[in-house]
mmCIF file of C-alpha atoms and ligand atoms in Angstrom:
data_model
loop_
_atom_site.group_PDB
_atom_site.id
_atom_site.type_symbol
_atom_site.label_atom_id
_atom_site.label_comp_id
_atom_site.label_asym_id
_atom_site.label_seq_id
_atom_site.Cartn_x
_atom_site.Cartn_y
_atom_site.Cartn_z
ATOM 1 C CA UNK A 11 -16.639 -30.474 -7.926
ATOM 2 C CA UNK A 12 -19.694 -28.302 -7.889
ATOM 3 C CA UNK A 13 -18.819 -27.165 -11.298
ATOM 4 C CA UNK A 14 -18.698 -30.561 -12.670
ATOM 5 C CA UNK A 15 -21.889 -31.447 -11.352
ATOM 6 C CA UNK A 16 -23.471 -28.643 -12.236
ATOM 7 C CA UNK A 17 -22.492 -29.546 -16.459
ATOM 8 C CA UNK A 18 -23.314 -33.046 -15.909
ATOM 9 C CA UNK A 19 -26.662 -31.650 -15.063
ATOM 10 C CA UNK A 20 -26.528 -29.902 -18.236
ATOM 11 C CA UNK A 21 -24.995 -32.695 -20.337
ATOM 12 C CA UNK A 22 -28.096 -35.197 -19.068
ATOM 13 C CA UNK A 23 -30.980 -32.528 -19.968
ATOM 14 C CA UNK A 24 -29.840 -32.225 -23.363
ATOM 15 C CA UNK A 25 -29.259 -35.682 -23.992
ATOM 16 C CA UNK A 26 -32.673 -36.252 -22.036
ATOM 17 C CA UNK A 27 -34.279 -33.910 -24.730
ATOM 18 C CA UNK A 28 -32.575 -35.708 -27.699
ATOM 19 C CA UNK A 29 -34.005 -39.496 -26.489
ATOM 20 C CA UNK A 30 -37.750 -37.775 -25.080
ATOM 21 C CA UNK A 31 -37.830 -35.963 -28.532
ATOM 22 C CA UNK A 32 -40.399 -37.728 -31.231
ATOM 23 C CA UNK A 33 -38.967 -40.476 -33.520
ATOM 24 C CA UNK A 34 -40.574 -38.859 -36.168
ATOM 25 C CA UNK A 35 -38.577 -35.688 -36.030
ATOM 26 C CA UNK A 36 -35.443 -37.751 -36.751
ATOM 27 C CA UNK A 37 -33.809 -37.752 -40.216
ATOM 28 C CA UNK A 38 -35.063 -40.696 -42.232
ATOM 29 C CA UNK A 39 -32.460 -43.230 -43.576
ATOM 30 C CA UNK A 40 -31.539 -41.568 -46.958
ATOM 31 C CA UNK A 41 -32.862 -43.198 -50.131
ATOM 32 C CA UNK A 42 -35.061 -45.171 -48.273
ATOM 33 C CA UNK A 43 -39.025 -44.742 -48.037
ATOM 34 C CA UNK A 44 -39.616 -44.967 -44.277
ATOM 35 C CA UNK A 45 -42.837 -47.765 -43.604
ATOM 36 C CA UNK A 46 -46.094 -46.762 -41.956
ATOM 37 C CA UNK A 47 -46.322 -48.246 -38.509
ATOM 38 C CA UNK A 48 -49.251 -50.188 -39.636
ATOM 39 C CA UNK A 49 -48.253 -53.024 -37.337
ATOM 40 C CA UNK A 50 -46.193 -55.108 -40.060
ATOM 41 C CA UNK A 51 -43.289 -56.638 -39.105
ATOM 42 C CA UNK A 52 -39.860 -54.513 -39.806
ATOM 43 C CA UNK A 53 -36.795 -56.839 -40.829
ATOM 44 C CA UNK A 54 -32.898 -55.710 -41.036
ATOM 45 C CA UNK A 55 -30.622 -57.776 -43.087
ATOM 46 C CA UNK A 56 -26.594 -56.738 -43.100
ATOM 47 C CA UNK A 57 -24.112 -58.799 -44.863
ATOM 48 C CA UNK A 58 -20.952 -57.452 -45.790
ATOM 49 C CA UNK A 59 -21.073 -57.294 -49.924
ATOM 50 C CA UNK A 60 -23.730 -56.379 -52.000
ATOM 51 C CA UNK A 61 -24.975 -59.788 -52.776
ATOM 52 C CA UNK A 62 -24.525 -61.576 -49.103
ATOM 53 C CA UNK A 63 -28.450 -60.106 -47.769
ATOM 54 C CA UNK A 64 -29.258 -61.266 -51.053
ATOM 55 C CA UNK A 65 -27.782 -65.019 -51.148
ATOM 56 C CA UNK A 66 -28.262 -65.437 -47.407
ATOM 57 C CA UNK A 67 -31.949 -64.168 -47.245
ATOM 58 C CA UNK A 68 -33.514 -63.384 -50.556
ATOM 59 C CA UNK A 69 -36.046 -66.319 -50.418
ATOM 60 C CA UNK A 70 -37.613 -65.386 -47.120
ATOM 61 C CA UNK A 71 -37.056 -61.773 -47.547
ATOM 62 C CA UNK A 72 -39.635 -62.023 -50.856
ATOM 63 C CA UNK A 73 -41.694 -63.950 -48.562
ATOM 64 C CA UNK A 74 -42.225 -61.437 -46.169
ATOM 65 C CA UNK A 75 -42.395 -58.322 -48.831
ATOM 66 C CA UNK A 76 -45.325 -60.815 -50.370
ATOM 67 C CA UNK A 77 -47.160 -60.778 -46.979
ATOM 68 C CA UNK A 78 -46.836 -56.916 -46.865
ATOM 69 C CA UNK A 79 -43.879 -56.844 -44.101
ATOM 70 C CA UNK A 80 -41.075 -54.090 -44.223
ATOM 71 C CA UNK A 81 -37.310 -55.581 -45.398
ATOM 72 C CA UNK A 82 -34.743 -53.431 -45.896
ATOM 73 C CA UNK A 83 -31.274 -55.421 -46.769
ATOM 74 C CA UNK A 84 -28.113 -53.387 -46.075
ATOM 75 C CA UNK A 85 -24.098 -53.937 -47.301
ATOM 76 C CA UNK A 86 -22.202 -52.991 -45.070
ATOM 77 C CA UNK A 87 -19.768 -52.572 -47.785
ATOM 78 C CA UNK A 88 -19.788 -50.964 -50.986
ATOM 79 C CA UNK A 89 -18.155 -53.988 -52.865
ATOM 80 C CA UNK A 90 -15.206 -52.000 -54.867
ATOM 81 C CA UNK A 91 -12.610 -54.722 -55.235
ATOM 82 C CA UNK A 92 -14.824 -57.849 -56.077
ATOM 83 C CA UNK A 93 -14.125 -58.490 -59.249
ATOM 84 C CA UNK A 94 -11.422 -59.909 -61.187
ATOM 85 C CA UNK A 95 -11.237 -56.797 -63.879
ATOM 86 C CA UNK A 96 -12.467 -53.644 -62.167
ATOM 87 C CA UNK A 97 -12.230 -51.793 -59.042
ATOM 88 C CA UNK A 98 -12.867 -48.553 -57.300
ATOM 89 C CA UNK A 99 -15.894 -45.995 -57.761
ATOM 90 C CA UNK A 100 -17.139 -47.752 -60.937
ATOM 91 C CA UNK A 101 -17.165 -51.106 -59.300
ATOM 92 C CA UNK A 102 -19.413 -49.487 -56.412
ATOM 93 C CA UNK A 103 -21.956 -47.661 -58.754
ATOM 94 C CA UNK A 104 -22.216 -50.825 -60.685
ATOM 95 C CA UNK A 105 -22.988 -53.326 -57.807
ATOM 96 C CA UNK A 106 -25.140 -50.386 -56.280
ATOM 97 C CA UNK A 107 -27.389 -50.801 -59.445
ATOM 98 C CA UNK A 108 -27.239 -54.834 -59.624
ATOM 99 C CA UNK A 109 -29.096 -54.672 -56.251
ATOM 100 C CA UNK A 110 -31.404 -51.821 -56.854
ATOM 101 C CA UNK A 111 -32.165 -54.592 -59.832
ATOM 102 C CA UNK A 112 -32.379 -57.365 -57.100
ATOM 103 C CA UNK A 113 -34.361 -55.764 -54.876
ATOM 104 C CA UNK A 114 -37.376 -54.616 -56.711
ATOM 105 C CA UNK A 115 -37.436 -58.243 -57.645
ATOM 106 C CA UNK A 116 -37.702 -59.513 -53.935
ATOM 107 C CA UNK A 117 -39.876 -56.540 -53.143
ATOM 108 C CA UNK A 118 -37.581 -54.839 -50.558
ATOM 109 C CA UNK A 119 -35.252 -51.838 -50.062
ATOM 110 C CA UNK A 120 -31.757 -51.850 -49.718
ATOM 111 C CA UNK A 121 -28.744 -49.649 -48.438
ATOM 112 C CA UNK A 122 -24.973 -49.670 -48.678
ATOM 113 C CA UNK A 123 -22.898 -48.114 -46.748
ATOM 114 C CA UNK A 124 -19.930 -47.139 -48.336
ATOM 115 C CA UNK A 125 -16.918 -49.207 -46.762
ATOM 116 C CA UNK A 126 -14.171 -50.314 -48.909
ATOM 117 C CA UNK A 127 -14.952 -53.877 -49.450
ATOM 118 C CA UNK A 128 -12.038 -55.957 -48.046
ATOM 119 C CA UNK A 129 -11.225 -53.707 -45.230
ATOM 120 C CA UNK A 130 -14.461 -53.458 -42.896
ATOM 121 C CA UNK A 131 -13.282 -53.269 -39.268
ATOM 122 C CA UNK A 132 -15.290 -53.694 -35.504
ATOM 123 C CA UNK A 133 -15.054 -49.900 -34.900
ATOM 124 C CA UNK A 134 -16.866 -47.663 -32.701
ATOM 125 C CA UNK A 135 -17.889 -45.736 -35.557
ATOM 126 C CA UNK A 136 -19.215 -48.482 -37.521
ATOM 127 C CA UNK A 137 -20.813 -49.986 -34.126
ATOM 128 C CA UNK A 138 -22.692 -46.365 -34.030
ATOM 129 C CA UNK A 139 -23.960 -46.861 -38.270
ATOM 130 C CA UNK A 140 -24.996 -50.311 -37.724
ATOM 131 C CA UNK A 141 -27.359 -49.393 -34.194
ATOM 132 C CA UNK A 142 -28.341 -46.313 -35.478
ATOM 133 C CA UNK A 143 -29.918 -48.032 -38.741
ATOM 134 C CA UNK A 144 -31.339 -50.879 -36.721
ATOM 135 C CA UNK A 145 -33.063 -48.203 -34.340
ATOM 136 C CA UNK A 146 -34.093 -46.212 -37.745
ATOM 137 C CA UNK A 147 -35.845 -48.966 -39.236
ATOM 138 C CA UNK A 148 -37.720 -49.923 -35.630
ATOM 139 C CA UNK A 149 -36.494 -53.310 -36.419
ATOM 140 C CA UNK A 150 -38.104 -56.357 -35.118
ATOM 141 C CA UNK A 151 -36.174 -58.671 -36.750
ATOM 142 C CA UNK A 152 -32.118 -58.430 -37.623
ATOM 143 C CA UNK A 153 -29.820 -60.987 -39.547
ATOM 144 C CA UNK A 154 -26.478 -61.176 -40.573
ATOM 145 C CA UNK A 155 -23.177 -63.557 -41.260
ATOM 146 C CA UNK A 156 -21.949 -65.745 -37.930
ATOM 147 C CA UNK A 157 -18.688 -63.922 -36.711
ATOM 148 C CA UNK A 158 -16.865 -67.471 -37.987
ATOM 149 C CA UNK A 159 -16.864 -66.827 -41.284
ATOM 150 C CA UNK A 160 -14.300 -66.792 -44.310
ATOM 151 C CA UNK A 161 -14.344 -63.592 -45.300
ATOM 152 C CA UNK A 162 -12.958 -61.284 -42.469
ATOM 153 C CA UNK A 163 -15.994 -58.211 -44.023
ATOM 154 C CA UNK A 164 -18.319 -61.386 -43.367
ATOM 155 C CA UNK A 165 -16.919 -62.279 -39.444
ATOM 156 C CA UNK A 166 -16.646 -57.877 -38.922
ATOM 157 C CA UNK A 167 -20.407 -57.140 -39.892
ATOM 158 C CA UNK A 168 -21.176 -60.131 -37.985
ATOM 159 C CA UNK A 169 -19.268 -58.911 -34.816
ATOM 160 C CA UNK A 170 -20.589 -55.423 -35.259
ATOM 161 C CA UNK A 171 -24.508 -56.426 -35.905
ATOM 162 C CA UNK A 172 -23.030 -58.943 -32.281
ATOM 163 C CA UNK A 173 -22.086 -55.477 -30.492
ATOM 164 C CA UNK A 174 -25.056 -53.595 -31.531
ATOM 165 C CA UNK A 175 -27.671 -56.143 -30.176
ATOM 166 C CA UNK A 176 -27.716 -55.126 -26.704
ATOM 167 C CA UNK A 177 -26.998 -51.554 -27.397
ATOM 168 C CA UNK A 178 -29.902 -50.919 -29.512
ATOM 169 C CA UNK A 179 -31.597 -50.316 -26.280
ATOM 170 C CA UNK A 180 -29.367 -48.548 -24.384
ATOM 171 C CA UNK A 181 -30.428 -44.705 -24.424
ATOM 172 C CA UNK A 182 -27.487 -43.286 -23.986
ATOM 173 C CA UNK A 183 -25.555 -44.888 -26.457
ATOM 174 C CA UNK A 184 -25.951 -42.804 -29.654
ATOM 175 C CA UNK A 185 -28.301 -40.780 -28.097
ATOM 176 C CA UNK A 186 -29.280 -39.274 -31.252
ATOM 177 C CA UNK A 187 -31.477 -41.519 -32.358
ATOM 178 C CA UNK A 188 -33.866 -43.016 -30.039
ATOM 179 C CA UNK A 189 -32.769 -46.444 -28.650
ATOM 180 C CA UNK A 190 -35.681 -48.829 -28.826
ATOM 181 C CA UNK A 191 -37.713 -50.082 -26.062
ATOM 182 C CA UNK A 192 -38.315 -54.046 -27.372
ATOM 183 C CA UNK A 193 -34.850 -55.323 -27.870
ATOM 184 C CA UNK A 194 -35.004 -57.155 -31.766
ATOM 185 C CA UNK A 195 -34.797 -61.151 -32.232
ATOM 186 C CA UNK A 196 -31.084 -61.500 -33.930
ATOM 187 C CA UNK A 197 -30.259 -64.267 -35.734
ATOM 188 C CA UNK A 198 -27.565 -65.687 -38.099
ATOM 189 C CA UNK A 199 -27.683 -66.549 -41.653
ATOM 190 C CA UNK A 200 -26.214 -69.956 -42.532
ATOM 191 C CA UNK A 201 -23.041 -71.366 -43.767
ATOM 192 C CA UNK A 202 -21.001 -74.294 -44.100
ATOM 193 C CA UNK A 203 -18.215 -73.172 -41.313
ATOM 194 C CA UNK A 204 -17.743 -75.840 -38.413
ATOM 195 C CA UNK A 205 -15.513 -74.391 -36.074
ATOM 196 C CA UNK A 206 -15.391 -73.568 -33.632
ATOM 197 C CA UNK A 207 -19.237 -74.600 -33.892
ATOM 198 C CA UNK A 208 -21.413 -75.226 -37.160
ATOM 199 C CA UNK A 209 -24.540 -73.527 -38.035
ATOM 200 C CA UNK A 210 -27.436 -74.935 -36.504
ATOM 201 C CA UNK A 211 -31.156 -73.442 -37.627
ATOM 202 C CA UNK A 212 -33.360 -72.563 -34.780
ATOM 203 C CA UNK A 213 -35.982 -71.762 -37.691
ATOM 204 C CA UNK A 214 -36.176 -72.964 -41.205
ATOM 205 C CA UNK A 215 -38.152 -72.139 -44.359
ATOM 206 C CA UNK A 216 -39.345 -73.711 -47.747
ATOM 207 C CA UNK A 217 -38.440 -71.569 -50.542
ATOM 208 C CA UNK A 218 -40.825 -73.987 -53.308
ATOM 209 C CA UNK A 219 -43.051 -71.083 -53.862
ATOM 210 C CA UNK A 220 -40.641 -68.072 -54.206
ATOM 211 C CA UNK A 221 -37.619 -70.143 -55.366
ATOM 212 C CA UNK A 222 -37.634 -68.624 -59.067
ATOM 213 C CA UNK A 223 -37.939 -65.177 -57.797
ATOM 214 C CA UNK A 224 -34.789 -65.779 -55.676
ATOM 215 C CA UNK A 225 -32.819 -66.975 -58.675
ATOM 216 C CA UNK A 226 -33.628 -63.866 -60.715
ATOM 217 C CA UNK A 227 -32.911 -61.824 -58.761
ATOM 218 C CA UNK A 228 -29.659 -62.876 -58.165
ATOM 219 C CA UNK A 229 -29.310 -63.235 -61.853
ATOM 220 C CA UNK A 230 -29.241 -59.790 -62.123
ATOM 221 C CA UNK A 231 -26.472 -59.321 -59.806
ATOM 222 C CA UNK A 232 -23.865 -59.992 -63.182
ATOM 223 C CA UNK A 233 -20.872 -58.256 -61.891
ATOM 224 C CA UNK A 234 -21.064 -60.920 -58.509
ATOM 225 C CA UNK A 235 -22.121 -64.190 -60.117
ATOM 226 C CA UNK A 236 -22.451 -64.742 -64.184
ATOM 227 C CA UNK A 237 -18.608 -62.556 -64.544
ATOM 228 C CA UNK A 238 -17.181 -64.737 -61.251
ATOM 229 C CA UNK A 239 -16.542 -61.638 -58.879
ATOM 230 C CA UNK A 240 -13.189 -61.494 -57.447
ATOM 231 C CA UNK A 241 -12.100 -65.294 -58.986
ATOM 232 C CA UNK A 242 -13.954 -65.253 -62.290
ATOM 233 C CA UNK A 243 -12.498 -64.631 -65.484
ATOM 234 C CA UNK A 244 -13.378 -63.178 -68.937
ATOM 235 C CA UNK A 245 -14.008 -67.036 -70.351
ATOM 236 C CA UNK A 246 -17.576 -67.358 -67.715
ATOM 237 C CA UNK A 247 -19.241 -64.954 -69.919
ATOM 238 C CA UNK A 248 -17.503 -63.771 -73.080
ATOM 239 C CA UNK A 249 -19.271 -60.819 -74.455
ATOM 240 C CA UNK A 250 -19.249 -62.567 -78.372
ATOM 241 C CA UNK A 251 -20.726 -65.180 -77.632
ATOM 242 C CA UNK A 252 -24.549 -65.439 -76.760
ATOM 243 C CA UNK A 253 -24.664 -69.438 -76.446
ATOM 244 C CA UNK A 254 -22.240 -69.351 -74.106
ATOM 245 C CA UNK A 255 -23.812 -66.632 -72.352
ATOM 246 C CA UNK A 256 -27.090 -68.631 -72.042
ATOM 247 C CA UNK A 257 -25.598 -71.145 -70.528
ATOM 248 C CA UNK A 258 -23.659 -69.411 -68.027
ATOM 249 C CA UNK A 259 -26.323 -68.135 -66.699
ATOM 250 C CA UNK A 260 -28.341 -71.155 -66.780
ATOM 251 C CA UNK A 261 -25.181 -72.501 -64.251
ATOM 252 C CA UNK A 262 -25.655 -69.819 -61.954
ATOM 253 C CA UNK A 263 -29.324 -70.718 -61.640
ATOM 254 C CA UNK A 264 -28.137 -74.138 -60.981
ATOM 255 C CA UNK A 265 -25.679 -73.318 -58.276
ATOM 256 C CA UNK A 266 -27.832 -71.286 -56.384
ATOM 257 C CA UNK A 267 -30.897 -73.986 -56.712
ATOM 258 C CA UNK A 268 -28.103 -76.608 -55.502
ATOM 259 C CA UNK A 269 -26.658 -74.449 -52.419
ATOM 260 C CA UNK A 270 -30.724 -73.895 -51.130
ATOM 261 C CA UNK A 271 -31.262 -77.775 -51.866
ATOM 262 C CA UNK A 272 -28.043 -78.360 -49.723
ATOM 263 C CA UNK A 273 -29.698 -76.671 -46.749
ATOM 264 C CA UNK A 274 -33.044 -78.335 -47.389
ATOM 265 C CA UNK A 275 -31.239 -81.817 -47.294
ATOM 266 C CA UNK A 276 -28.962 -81.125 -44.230
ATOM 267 C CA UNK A 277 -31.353 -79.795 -42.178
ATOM 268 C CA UNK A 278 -34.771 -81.916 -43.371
ATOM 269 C CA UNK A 279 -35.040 -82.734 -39.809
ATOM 270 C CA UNK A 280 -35.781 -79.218 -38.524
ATOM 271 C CA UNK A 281 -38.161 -78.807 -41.388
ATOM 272 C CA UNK A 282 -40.297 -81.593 -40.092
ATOM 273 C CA UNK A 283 -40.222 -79.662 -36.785
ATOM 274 C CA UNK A 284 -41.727 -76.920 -38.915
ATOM 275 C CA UNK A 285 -43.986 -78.571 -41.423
ATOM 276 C CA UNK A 286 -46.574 -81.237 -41.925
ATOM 277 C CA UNK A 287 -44.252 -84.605 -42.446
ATOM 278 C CA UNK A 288 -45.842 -84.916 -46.223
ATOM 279 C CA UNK A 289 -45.019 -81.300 -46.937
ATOM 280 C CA UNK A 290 -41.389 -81.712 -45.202
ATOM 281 C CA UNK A 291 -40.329 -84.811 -47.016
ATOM 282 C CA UNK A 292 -40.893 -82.847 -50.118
ATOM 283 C CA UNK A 293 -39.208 -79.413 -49.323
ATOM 284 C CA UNK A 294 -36.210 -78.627 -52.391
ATOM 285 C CA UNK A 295 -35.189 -75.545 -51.471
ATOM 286 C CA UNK A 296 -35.018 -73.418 -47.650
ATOM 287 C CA UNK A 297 -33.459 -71.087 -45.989
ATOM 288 C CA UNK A 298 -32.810 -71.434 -42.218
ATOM 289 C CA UNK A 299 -32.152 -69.255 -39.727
ATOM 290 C CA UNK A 300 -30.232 -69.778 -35.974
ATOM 291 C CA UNK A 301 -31.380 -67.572 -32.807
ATOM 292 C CA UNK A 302 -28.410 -64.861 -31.462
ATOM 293 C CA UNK A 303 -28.296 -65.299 -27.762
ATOM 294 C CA UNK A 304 -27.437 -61.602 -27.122
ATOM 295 C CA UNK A 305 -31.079 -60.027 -28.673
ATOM 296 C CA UNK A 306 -34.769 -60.689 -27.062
ATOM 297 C CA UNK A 307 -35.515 -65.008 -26.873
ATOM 298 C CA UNK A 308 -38.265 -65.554 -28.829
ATOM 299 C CA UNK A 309 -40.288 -69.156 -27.918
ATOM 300 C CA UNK A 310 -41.954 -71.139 -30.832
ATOM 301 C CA UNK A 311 -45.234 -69.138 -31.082
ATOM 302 C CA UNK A 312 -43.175 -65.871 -31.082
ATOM 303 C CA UNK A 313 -41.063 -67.697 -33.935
ATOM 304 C CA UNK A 314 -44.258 -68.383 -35.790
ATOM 305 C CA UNK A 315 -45.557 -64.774 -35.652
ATOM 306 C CA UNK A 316 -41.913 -63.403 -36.699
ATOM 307 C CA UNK A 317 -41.996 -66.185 -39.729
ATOM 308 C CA UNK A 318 -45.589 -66.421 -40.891
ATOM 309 C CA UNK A 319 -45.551 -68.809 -43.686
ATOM 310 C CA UNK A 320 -46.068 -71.765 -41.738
ATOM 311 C CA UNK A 321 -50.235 -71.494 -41.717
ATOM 312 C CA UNK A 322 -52.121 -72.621 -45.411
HETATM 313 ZN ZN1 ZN B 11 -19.609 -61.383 -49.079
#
């Protein structure tokens, strides 16, 4: 009994050193330029493929990075199966480069972490990645999929960013990194699912002004959207033919102008909670955004100083 104590003793001071022990002297997240705390706000995207941070949050992602705020969008997968011709380490490298691309269009950093695409799974171990990057990056803000999605990488990463929103604070849970001491706002990206509940944005934003830099940069991201991914086929974009080419890509800037026009339409209502009436009535293209219950409760003025593109 004694002897037990006496290590538990010992166990706790160590793991009391390791929390008390200076962020700084942590290791960095690798490939990434760690911000200044210069008081900007710090935002975490995970989706599960190298395109869903992208698709889901590109518009207001650029918006921040504009306004000098810190984004850093992470896969939680490396993407290695989708595509309907090629697989495996190649497939990775590629994608890895389409959103290097992407990124330094939207003005933000980006990680992947290298999961097989198509087999993600709620594990302890991924539970520890996913709260040790949030806690890295000193996030104040953190987004990913609903855990009702289609794709079962989409409802994992959303379970998993789910089970790391209280524990970001808990010290003792992966105490080697320091757990923070504000608990994040977390909040889901949107989709089309209705059961058992549909998406419903707590928070919405105009894309007008940042719209084209959205589409390019997912036009970049070939292997994903101009070639099809994991349903396309060789006839989207046929390497002889540069009409055809043109075009296709033209239709991918159409689709993605259409699916941001979609959530403008359905949800015009919340933009009018947001915007002038004029100014809502006239929104094309948003992005919304729906309040996790399990992170900090931010009110309306908190809202407004997490999403600052409501002022002129
Ligand atoms: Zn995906």
């Amino acid at each position: 009994m004694k002897h037990t104590s006496s290590r538990f003793r010992m166990f706790s001071a160590l793991s009391i050193a390791f929390a008390l022990a200076s962020h700084d002297a942590y290791p960095a997240i690798e490939g990434i330029k760690m911000p200044p705390n210069d008081g900007k706000l710090r935002i975490i995207v995970f989706g599960a493929h190298p395109d869903d941070p992208e698709i889901q949050t590109g518009g207001t992602s650029a918006l921040w990075a504009k306004k000098g705020h810190h984004v850093l969008l992470v896969s939680v997968t490396n993407g290695d199966i989708g595509h309907w011709r090629e697989a495996g380490g190649p497939l990775a490298i590629r994608r890895r480069n389409e959103v290097q691309k992407a990124h330094e269009i939207l003005g933000v950093q980006g990680v992947i972490l290298d999961n097989h695409d198509g087999e993600l799974l709620p594990t302890l171990e991924n539970r520890r990645a996913l709260t040790r990057l949030i806690r890295e990056w000193k996030a104040d803000i953190v987004i990913s999929h609903r855990p009702n999605d289609y794709h079962p990488d989409h409802r994992y990463t959303g379970v998993l960013v789910q089970d790391a929103a209280y524990m970001v604070t808990v010290p003792f849970f992966c105490p080697d990194v320091p757990a923070l001491k504000k608990n994040p706002v977390f909040f889901y990206s949107g989709d089309n699912f209705q059961k058992p509940n549909p998406f419903t944005p707590d928070v919405i934003i105009a894309l007008d002004s940042i719209m084209d830099k959205k589409l390019d940069a997912l036009g970049v991201m070939i292997s994903q959207f101009a070639e099809g991914g994991a349903n396309g086929s060789a006839d989207l974009l046929p390497a002889d033919d540069a009409g055809k080419q043109e075009k296709r890509h033209q239709q991918v800037r159409e689709n993605f102008m259409r699916r941001q026009q979609g959530i403008a339409d359905r949800f015009r209502a919340k933009l009018g909670e947001w915007y002038p009436a004029d100014e809502a009535a006239k929104v094309k293209f948003a992005e919304g955004f729906e309040i996790c219950e399990y992170g900090a409760r931010p009110n309306k003025d908190e809202l407004k100083r997490l999403f600052p593109f409501f002022e002129k």
